[in-house]
XYZ file of C-alpha atoms in Angstrom:
360
model
C 45.069 108.993 56.230
C 42.349 109.076 54.355
C 41.002 112.992 55.307
C 42.625 113.943 52.342
C 40.365 112.077 50.162
C 36.986 114.457 50.517
C 39.489 117.434 49.208
C 40.080 115.558 46.433
C 37.060 113.806 45.294
C 35.769 117.637 45.778
C 39.011 118.784 42.881
C 37.795 115.747 40.830
C 34.321 117.183 40.697
C 35.121 120.333 40.132
C 37.369 119.361 37.268
C 34.554 117.455 35.716
C 32.905 120.414 35.158
C 35.445 122.154 33.722
C 35.880 119.627 31.167
C 32.533 119.494 30.110
C 32.618 123.658 29.097
C 33.503 123.465 25.590
C 35.570 126.686 26.029
C 37.998 124.759 28.241
C 39.063 123.119 24.754
C 40.154 126.169 22.752
C 43.774 125.821 24.956
C 44.742 122.849 23.753
C 47.565 122.665 26.611
C 45.255 123.450 29.836
C 42.686 120.802 28.540
C 45.483 118.291 28.204
C 46.634 119.476 31.599
C 43.541 119.309 33.359
C 42.289 116.204 31.062
C 45.686 114.146 32.730
C 44.448 115.107 36.743
C 41.506 114.613 36.316
C 42.536 111.039 34.819
C 45.134 110.901 37.679
C 42.005 111.817 40.340
C 40.124 109.235 38.913
C 41.521 106.087 40.209
C 41.530 107.958 43.578
C 37.659 108.185 42.934
C 37.401 104.800 42.269
C 39.657 102.626 45.103
C 37.671 105.095 47.237
C 34.136 104.214 45.798
C 35.217 100.451 46.282
C 36.938 100.865 49.551
C 33.209 102.755 51.102
C 31.406 99.596 49.727
C 33.292 97.373 51.113
C 33.200 98.929 54.780
C 29.512 99.045 54.613
C 29.079 95.414 52.738
C 31.699 94.325 55.937
C 29.858 96.141 58.447
C 26.607 94.487 57.402
C 28.261 90.902 57.382
C 29.183 91.393 60.823
C 25.853 91.846 61.826
C 24.679 89.312 60.395
C 26.526 86.838 61.786
C 25.697 87.952 64.856
C 22.316 86.706 63.794
C 23.618 83.470 61.891
C 26.702 81.962 62.041
C 26.531 81.218 58.312
C 27.769 85.081 57.699
C 30.642 84.406 59.719
C 32.672 83.241 56.783
C 31.228 86.448 54.692
C 31.952 88.841 57.020
C 35.461 87.293 57.481
C 36.135 87.679 53.604
C 35.177 91.152 53.076
C 36.908 92.306 55.895
C 40.243 90.846 53.685
C 38.792 92.436 51.039
C 38.538 95.802 52.810
C 42.091 95.801 54.307
C 42.944 94.732 50.536
C 41.048 97.837 49.173
C 42.599 100.354 51.805
C 45.900 99.876 51.093
C 45.463 100.400 47.101
C 43.615 103.827 48.266
C 47.022 104.576 50.620
C 49.398 104.079 47.536
C 46.995 106.111 45.496
C 47.145 108.967 47.783
C 50.733 108.890 48.062
C 52.173 112.420 47.147
C 52.865 112.197 43.450
C 56.276 112.415 41.288
C 55.452 116.056 39.507
C 56.796 114.485 36.223
C 54.701 111.139 36.867
C 52.621 111.458 33.547
C 55.533 112.892 31.242
C 57.204 110.835 28.672
C 61.146 110.510 28.723
C 64.781 110.931 27.091
C 67.077 108.532 27.590
C 70.703 109.118 27.066
C 73.052 106.576 26.916
C 76.193 106.658 26.877
C 79.341 104.524 26.771
C 81.620 104.393 30.002
C 84.662 102.944 30.615
C 86.273 99.672 28.809
C 86.697 100.831 25.297
C 84.636 99.133 22.720
C 83.511 96.570 24.610
C 81.438 99.158 26.543
C 80.554 100.504 23.141
C 78.761 97.517 22.715
C 77.021 97.108 25.876
C 75.603 100.193 25.492
C 73.943 99.232 22.301
C 72.851 96.276 24.104
C 71.023 98.747 26.628
C 69.776 100.458 23.288
C 67.906 97.685 22.455
C 66.918 96.859 25.674
C 64.709 99.929 26.036
C 63.729 100.174 22.408
C 62.359 96.189 23.009
C 60.224 97.420 26.867
C 58.700 100.175 24.582
C 57.872 97.899 21.951
C 56.228 95.810 24.226
C 54.842 98.704 26.103
C 53.095 99.783 22.688
C 55.549 103.264 23.067
C 56.923 105.076 20.264
C 60.739 105.854 20.238
C 62.420 108.612 18.304
C 66.435 108.808 18.428
C 67.107 112.157 18.299
C 70.773 111.898 18.539
C 73.532 109.154 18.256
C 77.105 108.648 17.713
C 77.944 105.221 16.771
C 81.337 103.200 17.473
C 83.410 101.348 14.477
C 82.247 97.722 15.949
C 78.581 98.865 15.622
C 78.177 99.865 19.251
C 77.251 102.892 20.794
C 78.970 105.858 21.619
C 75.903 107.933 23.028
C 72.402 108.107 21.981
C 69.271 110.413 23.029
C 66.024 108.325 22.474
C 62.632 110.127 22.961
C 59.937 107.304 24.184
C 56.210 108.494 24.107
C 53.307 106.487 25.802
C 50.286 105.928 24.646
C 47.269 108.648 24.647
C 45.192 107.684 27.906
C 47.437 105.504 29.317
C 46.527 104.914 33.446
C 49.377 107.416 35.205
C 51.655 104.720 36.684
C 51.703 102.863 32.878
C 53.495 106.213 31.226
C 56.921 105.812 30.261
C 58.440 108.473 33.145
C 56.457 106.178 35.683
C 58.228 103.093 34.234
C 61.724 104.229 33.320
C 62.726 106.908 35.745
C 64.650 104.084 38.289
C 66.746 103.486 35.193
C 69.233 105.807 35.727
C 72.229 105.590 37.044
C 75.643 103.129 35.898
C 74.916 100.114 34.691
C 77.376 97.434 34.602
C 78.325 94.363 32.587
C 80.515 91.562 33.670
C 81.431 88.778 30.099
C 83.301 87.773 27.661
C 84.005 90.857 25.092
C 84.104 90.044 21.519
C 87.646 91.149 21.469
C 88.954 89.063 23.846
C 90.660 86.229 21.962
C 91.531 84.536 25.516
C 88.666 83.993 26.884
C 88.865 85.980 29.866
C 85.332 88.031 31.341
C 86.035 91.625 31.467
C 83.923 93.789 32.957
C 83.034 97.700 31.292
C 80.434 100.058 31.998
C 77.645 102.569 30.360
C 75.585 105.197 31.894
C 71.874 106.389 31.902
C 70.165 109.589 32.476
C 66.465 109.230 32.103
C 64.865 113.031 31.865
C 61.193 113.830 31.808
C 60.281 115.561 28.392
C 59.448 118.905 28.782
C 56.820 120.716 27.353
C 57.172 124.025 26.234
C 55.301 124.957 29.314
C 57.455 123.810 31.444
C 60.414 125.799 30.649
C 60.961 129.250 29.075
C 63.851 129.088 27.421
C 64.911 133.026 25.930
C 66.961 133.178 22.886
C 69.275 135.622 24.140
C 70.608 132.889 26.877
C 72.085 130.711 23.941
C 75.127 129.976 21.805
C 74.324 128.226 19.047
C 77.720 126.919 17.022
C 77.314 124.341 14.012
C 80.389 122.237 12.709
C 80.103 119.452 10.351
C 78.837 115.895 11.679
C 80.599 112.603 11.910
C 79.739 109.345 11.736
C 82.134 106.100 13.262
C 85.688 106.507 13.035
C 85.365 110.354 12.309
C 84.295 109.681 8.490
C 82.339 112.797 7.360
C 78.752 111.817 6.078
C 77.563 114.817 5.323
C 78.888 117.717 2.884
C 77.893 120.720 4.614
C 77.473 122.025 8.748
C 74.485 120.874 10.014
C 75.274 119.599 13.287
C 74.422 121.784 16.120
C 75.449 122.652 19.265
C 73.665 124.340 22.165
C 75.550 126.136 24.908
C 72.443 127.476 27.613
C 74.498 130.298 29.001
C 73.225 130.757 32.459
C 73.439 127.258 33.652
C 76.253 126.217 31.166
C 74.866 122.898 30.063
C 76.048 122.005 26.334
C 73.879 120.092 24.056
C 74.851 119.092 20.927
C 72.719 117.274 17.996
C 74.048 115.588 14.632
C 71.301 113.107 13.496
C 69.381 115.066 11.196
C 70.124 116.120 7.842
C 69.008 119.957 8.174
C 70.532 122.046 10.660
C 67.488 123.968 11.750
C 66.016 120.461 12.360
C 69.496 119.444 14.579
C 68.618 122.760 16.326
C 64.785 122.014 16.866
C 66.158 118.453 18.620
C 69.235 120.098 20.480
C 66.258 122.424 22.192
C 64.292 119.600 23.059
C 66.581 117.619 25.054
C 67.795 121.442 26.638
C 64.498 122.139 27.854
C 64.259 118.151 29.296
C 67.841 118.816 30.832
C 66.701 122.853 32.584
C 63.566 120.885 33.677
C 65.575 117.742 35.862
C 67.909 120.892 36.848
C 64.795 122.996 38.228
C 63.046 120.220 40.067
C 66.970 118.400 41.525
C 66.824 122.599 42.756
C 63.380 121.945 44.438
C 64.112 118.398 46.484
C 67.206 120.196 47.918
C 65.024 123.369 49.033
C 62.312 120.634 50.456
C 64.824 119.552 53.485
C 61.609 118.108 54.922
C 60.345 116.411 52.730
C 62.272 112.550 52.376
C 63.102 110.820 49.536
C 63.405 107.721 48.744
C 66.592 105.573 48.802
C 66.201 104.217 45.286
C 65.353 108.097 44.075
C 68.294 110.126 45.640
C 70.725 106.908 44.593
C 73.872 109.315 43.234
C 74.117 108.596 39.415
C 77.953 108.422 40.118
C 77.426 104.736 41.661
C 76.899 101.217 39.914
C 72.678 100.278 40.016
C 72.724 97.192 38.165
C 74.961 94.253 37.412
C 74.360 92.297 34.222
C 76.533 89.082 34.189
C 76.747 87.482 31.314
C 78.187 83.584 32.645
C 75.720 83.653 35.306
C 72.805 85.084 33.115
C 72.338 87.008 35.970
C 70.887 90.400 36.537
C 71.123 92.250 40.223
C 69.531 95.599 41.310
C 72.059 96.971 44.393
C 69.098 99.537 45.512
C 66.949 97.143 46.374
C 68.433 93.887 46.598
C 66.626 92.503 43.486
C 67.891 89.424 41.911
C 67.040 86.952 38.739
C 68.730 84.687 36.608
C 66.620 85.914 33.597
C 69.688 87.827 31.922
C 68.488 86.990 28.460
C 65.105 88.008 28.381
C 65.671 90.972 30.363
C 68.021 91.826 27.583
C 65.076 91.033 24.859
C 62.820 94.069 27.103
C 61.438 91.796 29.811
C 62.335 94.652 32.429
C 58.555 94.186 34.118
C 60.476 92.432 37.153
C 62.938 94.696 38.118
C 61.111 97.613 37.454
C 58.340 96.244 39.529
C 60.510 95.619 42.691
C 62.020 99.123 42.664
C 58.119 100.933 42.547
C 57.359 98.470 45.265
C 60.860 99.705 47.278
C 59.751 103.238 46.281
C 56.239 103.402 47.867
C 57.121 101.290 50.865
C 59.556 104.332 51.648
C 57.413 106.860 51.075
C 54.699 105.505 52.739
C 56.605 104.849 55.760
C 57.852 108.615 55.883
C 53.847 109.441 55.496
C 53.271 107.219 58.268
C 56.445 108.293 60.647
C 55.093 112.316 60.101
C 51.376 110.916 61.044
C 52.644 109.214 64.169
């Protein structure tokens, strides 16, 4: 499996030479792309250097142990560290998601359950906002339609990571498994009999596209304007500032009414449209790559229930990987690290197994 390391080491050295050339910084988009790849490969280089050093140290300790039994314990310890370093290197060599380093757009929509579903969607929005805050990420609400009781009918949230973040610590790397139907079981505030109800909200996770990722031609767009509305349909603007954009080749429709001006709403709608088109293109590429095995986590149908939030038991269960914890109150306060780690580990195991199966 380590045969590809030499190729990656050579690529890393080449990227280092390119970044040292002042000319590359004249094109900021190219410089960012090269910089991200260089940082990504830097982890591989560091892991490979550590592994090679441990291989040499362990071999020297075994040789000395043949002459002096006092080195036997040292040789055993180094062998364990060598194995752990090799496993870390294997994981870094797994094929990466092409969007791993991107920021994300989160779309959260109320589902079945009426007012209670909208309230739960609002809870999910706050959960992701708190999670982003804990990670030092910036968030921006691109569009929102609120419900009468303070919930959310639908909301689009942009999440931007910190500059120089490690590849596995970006918003997309952390949040890409959140997409799907999230189910809640609790007594709604509107329930007078104290009965537990079940409702749901949907979450869609899109890697945020940059201008270089998706090219949109003006002739492919139909732009309509209409009057914005607030909770209950009341007018919040005196002008027709809301924008609806239809991408004619795909039929994708995006509307935005959060900003005060028509131009701002159009810009936000185009931002969302780019990310949806990028997701469509990636899905098509995945379907064409019939030989590439996709993991259980990454292929889950968005229409399926992915997670249950049970308030009476203070329980959260992710049905894709069998993860259960009784800290729902903490999770809703943004402490999602446990369930996200379980999903990432399941994905890594699946991809590593597929790679070893091919090698076998």
